[in-house]
Amino acid sequence: MRGDYRKRFLEETVFDPVFGRQMRFVIGPRQCGKTTMAREKLAEGKMPELYFNWDSAEVKRKYRREGSLIPKTRAAEKKWVCFDEIHKMPKWKNVLKGIFDTREDEYNFIVTGSARLDILRKAGDSLAGRYFVFRLSPFILAEMTQNRTEYLRPESNPLDFVHKNLPEKKGAQKHMESLIMHGGFPEPLFKGEERFSRMWNEEYFERIIREDMRDLSAVHYLEKAVDLAKILPGKVGAPLSVESLVRDLEINHRTVKRYLKHLGLNFLIFELCPYVNTVKARRLNKKMTKVYFYNYSVIQDEAARFENYIAVELKARVDLWNSGGAGKFDLYYIRNREKKETDFLITNNDRPYLLLEAKISGVPVESHHRYFSGALGGIPFVQLVKKKVDVREDAGRFFTAPASRFFG
């Protein structure tokens, strides 16, 4: 392992032998570290030559010439091989199926890619039963502090989960500030230069829209998609009004919805729905989603950027828990007809698990958060603060804590 390599929590799950012969499809935002993680695994096994980037003309020529890329082996232990960007190969599913079916006794397969890999695999899936899908997020705080995986794992009792994440971690506040400034994508994060981050973000934004969205979908008016993506950072933290976007962009409702969908499919944004259930006293508004960016450093407003940072931290955990088989976790927000909100609700198997709110400073817990906690079965509520404040606990289930302690 390279001295400068930071281990990702997803590695323990992706490379766990419990998943058997199945190929590991690793998807996630462009440039979040998928290829680096895979190549590090090959380097550990002293087989770096088993990385194949199918975007390379040389790799494609070799496959067409030889009909295979990987050598025969009689090793007692199966080696890992990585196919990166194989979805750019014509009839890639048939190619991958043919290689896997003939070589699965010799090799374990990791397949990395972006949104197209996730979407294209679903249409007429000839690979059914041969793979599991795992989602890699940008870096989260616990990966920066190099905390142990056990602190991320959920507990059956959410209060136990809260308590185990409250101890202070060395350097966590500084790492969190760096994440909030530069985002969780490896290159700008570890470069740590504000001017570089600004240029990188602009180029990243444009490439996803002008290359990935164009290749993936029938988005005919790319300039409108660019305009939409530039408007959305100002909408973070509030329920999204599609009607407002229709007026701003001067395109129809259906087109706006389609563009939002494809921004999500390309891992530029993700949306959270309001939690809805038929339990009495819920009275929740079902209409509007909230939108968040994987790259939250594009958001100018301090409070909105911090809330978006919290959203990415929570989504990363939910994805990790689901990938590891810990349960069926989902992330929502709470909003009632009086427009009172709690920023985040985690559910497990459709049951409310934990409420969380993002705050810049340590203000008292507001009454509607207490109401929602009671209405949802007395689940814990955690108010996560950007500033370094003292941990406070009230009535055994209401907490205020620095976000750097809870996530570090």
Tab-separated table of C-alpha atoms in Angstrom:
chain	number	residue	atom	x	y	z
A	1	MET	CA	0.000	0.000	0.000
A	2	ARG	CA	1.367	3.422	-0.948
A	3	GLY	CA	2.308	5.623	1.980
A	4	ASP	CA	0.046	8.428	0.773
A	5	TYR	CA	-2.981	6.208	0.162
A	6	ARG	CA	-5.983	6.708	2.444
A	7	LYS	CA	-8.049	3.598	2.947
A	8	ARG	CA	-11.736	3.811	2.044
A	9	PHE	CA	-14.364	2.254	4.286
A	10	LEU	CA	-16.053	0.644	1.294
A	11	GLU	CA	-12.993	-1.570	0.737
A	12	GLU	CA	-13.877	-3.873	3.626
A	13	THR	CA	-17.256	-4.532	2.040
A	14	VAL	CA	-16.307	-4.685	-1.639
A	15	PHE	CA	-13.491	-7.165	-1.107
A	16	ASP	CA	-15.223	-9.246	1.569
A	17	PRO	CA	-15.105	-12.970	0.632
A	18	VAL	CA	-18.715	-13.322	1.811
A	19	PHE	CA	-19.822	-11.963	-1.577
A	20	GLY	CA	-18.342	-15.019	-3.252
A	21	ARG	CA	-17.832	-15.283	-6.992
A	22	GLN	CA	-19.932	-12.240	-7.914
A	23	MET	CA	-18.293	-9.380	-9.773
A	24	ARG	CA	-18.103	-6.174	-7.766
A	25	PHE	CA	-19.531	-3.224	-9.690
A	26	VAL	CA	-18.272	-0.034	-8.020
A	27	ILE	CA	-20.120	3.108	-9.095
A	28	GLY	CA	-20.166	6.675	-7.873
A	29	PRO	CA	-19.362	10.257	-8.822
A	30	ARG	CA	-16.683	10.872	-11.404
A	31	GLN	CA	-13.193	11.181	-9.833
A	32	CYS	CA	-14.268	10.184	-6.313
A	33	GLY	CA	-11.593	7.455	-6.049
A	34	LYS	CA	-13.088	4.298	-7.610
A	35	THR	CA	-10.112	3.551	-9.866
A	36	THR	CA	-7.570	4.401	-7.156
A	37	MET	CA	-9.240	2.005	-4.715
A	38	ALA	CA	-9.278	-0.812	-7.280
A	39	ARG	CA	-5.665	-0.283	-8.350
A	40	GLU	CA	-4.533	-0.253	-4.733
A	41	LYS	CA	-6.131	-3.676	-4.270
A	42	LEU	CA	-4.250	-5.006	-7.294
A	43	ALA	CA	-1.005	-3.519	-5.980
A	44	GLU	CA	-1.542	-5.303	-2.648
A	45	GLY	CA	-1.700	-8.580	-4.561
A	46	LYS	CA	1.388	-7.599	-6.580
A	47	MET	CA	-0.635	-7.762	-9.793
A	48	PRO	CA	-0.890	-4.124	-10.988
A	49	GLU	CA	-0.836	-5.319	-14.598
A	50	LEU	CA	-4.337	-6.759	-14.113
A	51	TYR	CA	-5.860	-3.282	-14.369
A	52	PHE	CA	-7.435	-2.679	-17.789
A	53	ASN	CA	-8.887	0.660	-18.849
A	54	TRP	CA	-11.288	-0.046	-21.708
A	55	ASP	CA	-11.165	3.604	-22.698
A	56	SER	CA	-7.679	2.793	-23.992
A	57	ALA	CA	-7.350	1.955	-27.698
A	58	GLU	CA	-4.508	-0.428	-26.839
A	59	VAL	CA	-6.701	-2.470	-24.481
A	60	LYS	CA	-9.476	-2.686	-27.073
A	61	ARG	CA	-7.016	-3.777	-29.788
A	62	LYS	CA	-5.537	-6.448	-27.539
A	63	TYR	CA	-8.978	-7.823	-26.739
A	64	ARG	CA	-9.969	-7.944	-30.415
A	65	ARG	CA	-6.655	-9.545	-31.342
A	66	GLU	CA	-6.427	-12.132	-28.573
A	67	GLY	CA	-10.033	-12.575	-27.466
A	68	SER	CA	-8.958	-12.153	-23.845
A	69	LEU	CA	-6.817	-9.891	-21.712
A	70	ILE	CA	-5.993	-11.875	-18.610
A	71	PRO	CA	-3.434	-14.680	-18.503
A	72	LYS	CA	-4.149	-18.255	-17.509
A	73	THR	CA	-3.189	-18.963	-13.929
A	74	ARG	CA	-2.942	-22.015	-11.709
A	75	ALA	CA	-2.483	-20.060	-8.512
A	76	ALA	CA	-4.125	-21.624	-5.471
A	77	GLU	CA	-5.673	-18.278	-4.535
A	78	LYS	CA	-7.791	-16.286	-6.964
A	79	LYS	CA	-6.345	-12.965	-8.131
A	80	TRP	CA	-8.250	-9.721	-8.536
A	81	VAL	CA	-8.634	-8.155	-11.966
A	82	CYS	CA	-10.097	-4.693	-12.642
A	83	PHE	CA	-12.006	-3.629	-15.748
A	84	ASP	CA	-12.386	0.151	-15.781
A	85	GLU	CA	-14.774	1.947	-18.168
A	86	ILE	CA	-15.706	-1.313	-19.914
A	87	HIS	CA	-19.151	0.123	-20.617
A	88	LYS	CA	-17.477	2.180	-23.372
A	89	MET	CA	-16.882	-1.041	-25.312
A	90	PRO	CA	-19.586	-1.984	-27.866
A	91	LYS	CA	-21.684	-4.882	-26.533
A	92	TRP	CA	-19.794	-4.601	-23.276
A	93	LYS	CA	-22.168	-6.807	-21.308
A	94	ASN	CA	-21.615	-9.721	-23.671
A	95	VAL	CA	-17.851	-9.124	-23.552
A	96	LEU	CA	-17.842	-9.063	-19.753
A	97	LYS	CA	-20.148	-12.067	-19.489
A	98	GLY	CA	-17.911	-14.094	-21.803
A	99	ILE	CA	-14.749	-13.294	-19.856
A	100	PHE	CA	-16.378	-13.844	-16.469
A	101	ASP	CA	-18.032	-17.148	-17.382
A	102	THR	CA	-14.760	-18.643	-18.626
A	103	ARG	CA	-12.377	-17.225	-16.004
A	104	GLU	CA	-14.329	-16.918	-12.758
A	105	ASP	CA	-12.530	-19.928	-11.280
A	106	GLU	CA	-9.200	-18.101	-11.632
A	107	TYR	CA	-10.073	-14.472	-10.924
A	108	ASN	CA	-12.221	-12.160	-8.851
A	109	PHE	CA	-13.558	-9.241	-10.883
A	110	ILE	CA	-13.980	-5.598	-9.932
A	111	VAL	CA	-15.690	-3.394	-12.508
A	112	THR	CA	-15.531	0.374	-12.052
A	113	GLY	CA	-17.449	3.082	-13.843
A	114	SER	CA	-19.814	5.996	-13.636
A	115	ALA	CA	-23.539	6.444	-14.107
A	116	ARG	CA	-23.594	4.762	-17.478
A	117	LEU	CA	-22.407	1.493	-15.960
A	118	ASP	CA	-25.234	1.588	-13.412
A	119	ILE	CA	-27.937	2.452	-15.952
A	120	LEU	CA	-26.852	0.353	-18.902
A	121	ARG	CA	-26.588	-2.796	-16.789
A	122	LYS	CA	-30.327	-2.590	-16.060
A	123	ALA	CA	-31.591	-2.806	-19.629
A	124	GLY	CA	-32.015	-6.429	-20.710
A	125	ASP	CA	-29.540	-7.548	-18.088
A	126	SER	CA	-27.587	-10.532	-19.435
A	127	LEU	CA	-25.308	-10.236	-16.389
A	128	ALA	CA	-28.069	-11.050	-13.897
A	129	GLY	CA	-26.841	-13.110	-10.955
A	130	ARG	CA	-23.194	-12.364	-11.681
A	131	TYR	CA	-22.570	-9.105	-9.799
A	132	PHE	CA	-23.298	-6.920	-6.794
A	133	VAL	CA	-23.342	-3.115	-6.954
A	134	PHE	CA	-21.492	-0.913	-4.448
A	135	ARG	CA	-21.522	2.890	-4.250
A	136	LEU	CA	-18.423	4.891	-3.417
A	137	SER	CA	-18.933	8.401	-2.069
A	138	PRO	CA	-16.453	11.268	-1.986
A	139	PHE	CA	-14.261	11.241	1.124
A	140	ILE	CA	-16.023	11.558	4.468
A	141	LEU	CA	-14.591	12.852	7.719
A	142	ALA	CA	-13.998	9.465	9.365
A	143	GLU	CA	-11.810	8.486	6.403
A	144	MET	CA	-9.774	11.652	6.892
A	145	THR	CA	-9.288	10.990	10.619
A	146	GLN	CA	-8.725	7.303	9.793
A	147	ASN	CA	-11.261	6.203	12.360
A	148	ARG	CA	-12.145	2.546	12.761
A	149	THR	CA	-14.981	1.092	10.710
A	150	GLU	CA	-16.798	-0.103	13.826
A	151	TYR	CA	-17.706	3.502	14.691
A	152	LEU	CA	-19.583	3.861	11.421
A	153	ARG	CA	-21.619	0.691	11.791
A	154	PRO	CA	-25.226	1.174	12.910
A	155	GLU	CA	-26.473	-0.208	16.205
A	156	SER	CA	-29.830	-1.865	16.733
A	157	ASN	CA	-30.528	0.819	19.347
A	158	PRO	CA	-29.975	4.263	17.768
A	159	LEU	CA	-29.087	5.749	21.167
A	160	ASP	CA	-26.093	3.406	21.292
A	161	PHE	CA	-25.086	4.627	17.839
A	162	VAL	CA	-25.271	8.251	18.978
A	163	HIS	CA	-23.290	7.669	22.169
A	164	LYS	CA	-20.453	5.792	20.467
A	165	ASN	CA	-19.989	8.663	17.999
A	166	LEU	CA	-19.787	11.494	20.548
A	167	PRO	CA	-16.178	11.133	21.836
A	168	GLU	CA	-13.820	13.782	20.478
A	169	LYS	CA	-11.393	12.724	17.731
A	170	LYS	CA	-7.999	14.329	17.288
A	171	GLY	CA	-7.789	16.674	14.316
A	172	ALA	CA	-11.425	16.158	13.331
A	173	GLN	CA	-12.417	19.844	13.360
A	174	LYS	CA	-9.524	20.813	11.079
A	175	HIS	CA	-10.271	17.973	8.656
A	176	MET	CA	-13.960	18.907	8.584
A	177	GLU	CA	-13.144	22.513	7.755
A	178	SER	CA	-10.955	21.304	4.886
A	179	LEU	CA	-13.756	19.088	3.578
A	180	ILE	CA	-16.277	21.915	3.744
A	181	MET	CA	-13.914	24.265	1.905
A	182	HIS	CA	-12.637	21.921	-0.826
A	183	GLY	CA	-15.228	19.139	-0.977
A	184	GLY	CA	-14.600	15.419	-0.608
A	185	PHE	CA	-13.119	14.710	-4.041
A	186	PRO	CA	-9.509	13.526	-3.652
A	187	GLU	CA	-7.646	15.865	-6.005
A	188	PRO	CA	-8.823	19.269	-4.709
A	189	LEU	CA	-9.135	17.969	-1.139
A	190	PHE	CA	-5.535	16.799	-0.837
A	191	LYS	CA	-4.175	19.680	-2.894
A	192	GLY	CA	-5.756	22.013	-0.353
A	193	GLU	CA	-5.422	25.151	-2.489
A	194	GLU	CA	-8.497	27.348	-2.811
A	195	ARG	CA	-7.674	28.623	-6.319
A	196	PHE	CA	-7.028	25.091	-7.562
A	197	SER	CA	-10.302	23.891	-6.029
A	198	ARG	CA	-12.229	26.685	-7.724
A	199	MET	CA	-10.809	25.857	-11.161
A	200	TRP	CA	-11.246	22.114	-10.616
A	201	ASN	CA	-14.884	22.559	-9.621
A	202	GLU	CA	-15.704	24.625	-12.696
A	203	GLU	CA	-14.098	22.088	-15.021
A	204	TYR	CA	-15.763	19.159	-13.221
A	205	PHE	CA	-19.181	20.770	-13.505
A	206	GLU	CA	-18.835	21.419	-17.225
A	207	ARG	CA	-17.453	17.968	-18.033
A	208	ILE	CA	-20.290	16.090	-16.362
A	209	ILE	CA	-22.917	18.093	-18.202
A	210	ARG	CA	-21.258	18.435	-21.595
A	211	GLU	CA	-19.767	14.929	-21.774
A	212	ASP	CA	-21.509	12.508	-19.426
A	213	MET	CA	-25.058	13.819	-19.816
A	214	ARG	CA	-24.674	14.163	-23.575
A	215	ASP	CA	-23.392	10.598	-23.924
A	216	LEU	CA	-25.988	9.095	-21.618
A	217	SER	CA	-29.222	10.758	-22.559
A	218	ALA	CA	-31.182	12.609	-25.175
A	219	VAL	CA	-30.493	15.996	-23.619
A	220	HIS	CA	-30.793	18.202	-26.674
A	221	TYR	CA	-30.419	21.590	-25.034
A	222	LEU	CA	-27.187	21.294	-23.115
A	223	GLU	CA	-27.072	25.011	-22.384
A	224	LYS	CA	-30.350	24.684	-20.475
A	225	ALA	CA	-28.893	21.759	-18.527
A	226	VAL	CA	-25.862	23.908	-17.712
A	227	ASP	CA	-28.167	26.731	-16.602
A	228	LEU	CA	-30.120	24.328	-14.386
A	229	ALA	CA	-26.968	23.007	-12.740
A	230	LYS	CA	-25.834	26.572	-12.036
A	231	ILE	CA	-29.186	27.531	-10.506
A	232	LEU	CA	-29.436	24.520	-8.194
A	233	PRO	CA	-26.675	25.434	-5.682
A	234	GLY	CA	-28.851	28.364	-4.647
A	235	LYS	CA	-31.765	25.982	-3.991
A	236	VAL	CA	-29.948	23.687	-1.536
A	237	GLY	CA	-31.604	23.445	1.865
A	238	ALA	CA	-35.148	24.272	0.759
A	239	PRO	CA	-37.823	22.102	-0.881
A	240	LEU	CA	-37.315	22.338	-4.624
A	241	SER	CA	-40.044	23.992	-6.671
A	242	VAL	CA	-40.044	22.601	-10.207
A	243	GLU	CA	-42.525	25.309	-11.197
A	244	SER	CA	-39.977	27.957	-10.220
A	245	LEU	CA	-37.329	26.242	-12.349
A	246	VAL	CA	-39.748	26.108	-15.284
A	247	ARG	CA	-40.137	29.884	-15.074
A	248	ASP	CA	-36.420	30.529	-14.633
A	249	LEU	CA	-35.323	28.288	-17.517
A	250	GLU	CA	-38.294	28.857	-19.828
A	251	ILE	CA	-38.671	25.150	-20.557
A	252	ASN	CA	-41.553	22.830	-19.747
A	253	HIS	CA	-42.152	20.895	-16.538
A	254	ARG	CA	-41.394	17.509	-18.082
A	255	THR	CA	-38.035	18.688	-19.441
A	256	VAL	CA	-36.970	20.110	-16.071
A	257	LYS	CA	-37.851	16.815	-14.370
A	258	ARG	CA	-35.885	14.889	-16.994
A	259	TYR	CA	-32.823	17.101	-16.574
A	260	LEU	CA	-32.979	16.725	-12.794
A	261	LYS	CA	-33.176	12.970	-13.217
A	262	HIS	CA	-30.086	12.899	-15.415
A	263	LEU	CA	-28.110	15.177	-13.111
A	264	GLY	CA	-28.851	12.579	-10.440
A	265	LEU	CA	-27.996	9.618	-12.656
A	266	ASN	CA	-24.645	11.243	-13.363
A	267	PHE	CA	-23.943	11.646	-9.626
A	268	LEU	CA	-23.872	15.435	-9.724
A	269	ILE	CA	-26.833	15.701	-7.335
A	270	PHE	CA	-29.044	13.506	-5.192
A	271	GLU	CA	-32.552	14.203	-3.950
A	272	LEU	CA	-34.213	13.551	-0.601
A	273	CYS	CA	-37.948	13.045	-0.286
A	274	PRO	CA	-40.061	14.081	2.696
A	275	TYR	CA	-40.842	11.140	4.945
A	276	VAL	CA	-44.449	10.020	4.611
A	277	ASN	CA	-46.328	7.461	6.672
A	278	THR	CA	-49.921	6.856	7.616
A	279	VAL	CA	-49.232	6.924	11.362
A	280	LYS	CA	-51.489	9.480	13.054
A	281	ALA	CA	-50.248	13.017	13.750
A	282	ARG	CA	-47.723	12.828	10.911
A	283	ARG	CA	-49.338	15.387	8.573
A	284	LEU	CA	-46.362	15.568	6.267
A	285	ASN	CA	-46.099	17.347	2.956
A	286	LYS	CA	-45.438	14.814	0.169
A	287	LYS	CA	-44.880	17.126	-2.753
A	288	MET	CA	-41.353	18.552	-2.759
A	289	THR	CA	-37.929	16.954	-2.706
A	290	LYS	CA	-34.711	18.603	-1.578
A	291	VAL	CA	-31.630	18.558	-3.771
A	292	TYR	CA	-28.016	18.217	-2.611
A	293	PHE	CA	-24.675	18.133	-4.444
A	294	TYR	CA	-22.031	15.439	-4.063
A	295	ASN	CA	-19.576	18.292	-4.607
A	296	TYR	CA	-20.897	20.712	-1.994
A	297	SER	CA	-17.973	23.123	-2.403
A	298	VAL	CA	-19.904	24.738	-5.295
A	299	ILE	CA	-22.397	26.198	-2.774
A	300	GLN	CA	-21.686	29.766	-1.662
A	301	ASP	CA	-24.056	30.164	1.296
A	302	GLU	CA	-22.385	28.999	4.521
A	303	ALA	CA	-25.450	27.404	6.119
A	304	ALA	CA	-26.544	25.679	2.902
A	305	ARG	CA	-23.037	24.322	2.257
A	306	PHE	CA	-22.830	22.950	5.790
A	307	GLU	CA	-26.251	21.305	5.480
A	308	ASN	CA	-25.164	19.783	2.159
A	309	TYR	CA	-21.962	18.508	3.770
A	310	ILE	CA	-24.056	16.803	6.466
A	311	ALA	CA	-26.284	15.293	3.755
A	312	VAL	CA	-23.274	13.744	1.986
A	313	GLU	CA	-21.879	12.353	5.257
A	314	LEU	CA	-25.236	10.738	6.046
A	315	LYS	CA	-25.825	9.414	2.545
A	316	ALA	CA	-22.363	7.853	2.527
A	317	ARG	CA	-23.185	6.018	5.757
A	318	VAL	CA	-26.570	4.843	4.513
A	319	ASP	CA	-24.951	3.508	1.326
A	320	LEU	CA	-22.221	1.762	3.334
A	321	TRP	CA	-24.755	0.185	5.689
A	322	ASN	CA	-26.892	-1.072	2.832
A	323	SER	CA	-23.877	-2.413	0.912
A	324	GLY	CA	-22.684	-4.282	3.981
A	325	GLY	CA	-26.053	-5.913	4.609
A	326	ALA	CA	-26.685	-4.068	7.890
A	327	GLY	CA	-30.312	-3.418	6.986
A	328	LYS	CA	-32.420	-1.421	4.560
A	329	PHE	CA	-31.594	2.160	5.452
A	330	ASP	CA	-32.988	5.272	3.779
A	331	LEU	CA	-32.499	9.016	4.177
A	332	TYR	CA	-35.361	11.540	4.212
A	333	TYR	CA	-36.276	14.920	5.621
A	334	ILE	CA	-39.273	15.889	7.758
A	335	ARG	CA	-41.714	18.698	6.927
A	336	ASN	CA	-45.260	19.279	8.156
A	337	ARG	CA	-48.078	21.454	6.837
A	338	GLU	CA	-46.960	24.314	9.038
A	339	LYS	CA	-43.616	24.186	7.148
A	340	LYS	CA	-41.690	23.124	10.227
A	341	GLU	CA	-38.729	20.942	9.263
A	342	THR	CA	-36.051	18.645	10.568
A	343	ASP	CA	-33.248	18.368	8.034
A	344	PHE	CA	-32.701	14.602	8.081
A	345	LEU	CA	-34.378	11.371	9.114
A	346	ILE	CA	-32.701	7.983	8.802
A	347	THR	CA	-35.022	4.980	8.632
A	348	ASN	CA	-34.186	1.288	8.956
A	349	ASN	CA	-36.530	-1.165	7.265
A	350	ASP	CA	-39.001	1.727	6.877
A	351	ARG	CA	-38.975	2.447	10.622
A	352	PRO	CA	-37.738	5.831	11.926
A	353	TYR	CA	-34.244	5.434	13.379
A	354	LEU	CA	-32.580	8.824	13.936
A	355	LEU	CA	-33.346	12.535	13.401
A	356	LEU	CA	-30.585	15.064	12.652
A	357	GLU	CA	-30.418	18.816	12.123
A	358	ALA	CA	-27.572	20.970	10.760
A	359	LYS	CA	-26.788	24.260	12.527
A	360	ILE	CA	-23.953	26.762	12.223
A	361	SER	CA	-24.006	27.510	15.979
A	362	GLY	CA	-25.256	25.725	19.077
A	363	VAL	CA	-28.743	27.158	19.502
A	364	PRO	CA	-31.310	25.408	21.762
A	365	VAL	CA	-33.254	22.498	20.269
A	366	GLU	CA	-36.483	23.888	18.818
A	367	SER	CA	-39.875	22.543	19.885
A	368	HIS	CA	-40.852	21.052	16.516
A	369	HIS	CA	-37.814	18.739	16.589
A	370	ARG	CA	-39.030	17.452	19.957
A	371	TYR	CA	-42.505	17.000	18.509
A	372	PHE	CA	-41.230	15.040	15.503
A	373	SER	CA	-39.097	12.841	17.772
A	374	GLY	CA	-42.139	11.951	19.869
A	375	ALA	CA	-44.434	11.448	16.879
A	376	LEU	CA	-41.892	9.068	15.318
A	377	GLY	CA	-41.723	6.814	18.356
A	378	GLY	CA	-39.345	8.668	20.664
A	379	ILE	CA	-36.292	8.294	18.431
A	380	PRO	CA	-33.106	10.261	19.220
A	381	PHE	CA	-32.492	13.711	17.766
A	382	VAL	CA	-28.980	15.079	17.155
A	383	GLN	CA	-28.303	18.737	16.382
A	384	LEU	CA	-24.986	18.863	14.517
A	385	VAL	CA	-23.104	22.132	14.848
A	386	LYS	CA	-20.397	23.477	12.555
A	387	LYS	CA	-18.625	25.295	15.380
A	388	LYS	CA	-16.775	23.509	18.153
A	389	VAL	CA	-19.279	23.545	21.024
A	390	ASP	CA	-19.777	21.473	24.162
A	391	VAL	CA	-21.853	18.308	23.866
A	392	ARG	CA	-25.285	18.702	25.454
A	393	GLU	CA	-27.831	15.986	26.239
A	394	ASP	CA	-31.430	16.647	27.223
A	395	ALA	CA	-34.168	14.248	28.332
A	396	GLY	CA	-32.070	11.255	27.333
A	397	ARG	CA	-32.616	11.576	23.596
A	398	PHE	CA	-31.945	15.169	22.470
A	399	PHE	CA	-28.317	15.957	21.712
A	400	THR	CA	-26.311	18.943	20.512
A	401	ALA	CA	-22.768	18.163	19.366
A	402	PRO	CA	-20.068	19.415	17.014
A	403	ALA	CA	-20.415	17.700	13.643
A	404	SER	CA	-16.672	17.035	13.745
A	405	ARG	CA	-17.121	14.835	16.828
A	406	PHE	CA	-20.125	12.955	15.492
A	407	PHE	CA	-18.679	12.229	12.035
A	408	GLY	CA	-14.970	12.059	12.857
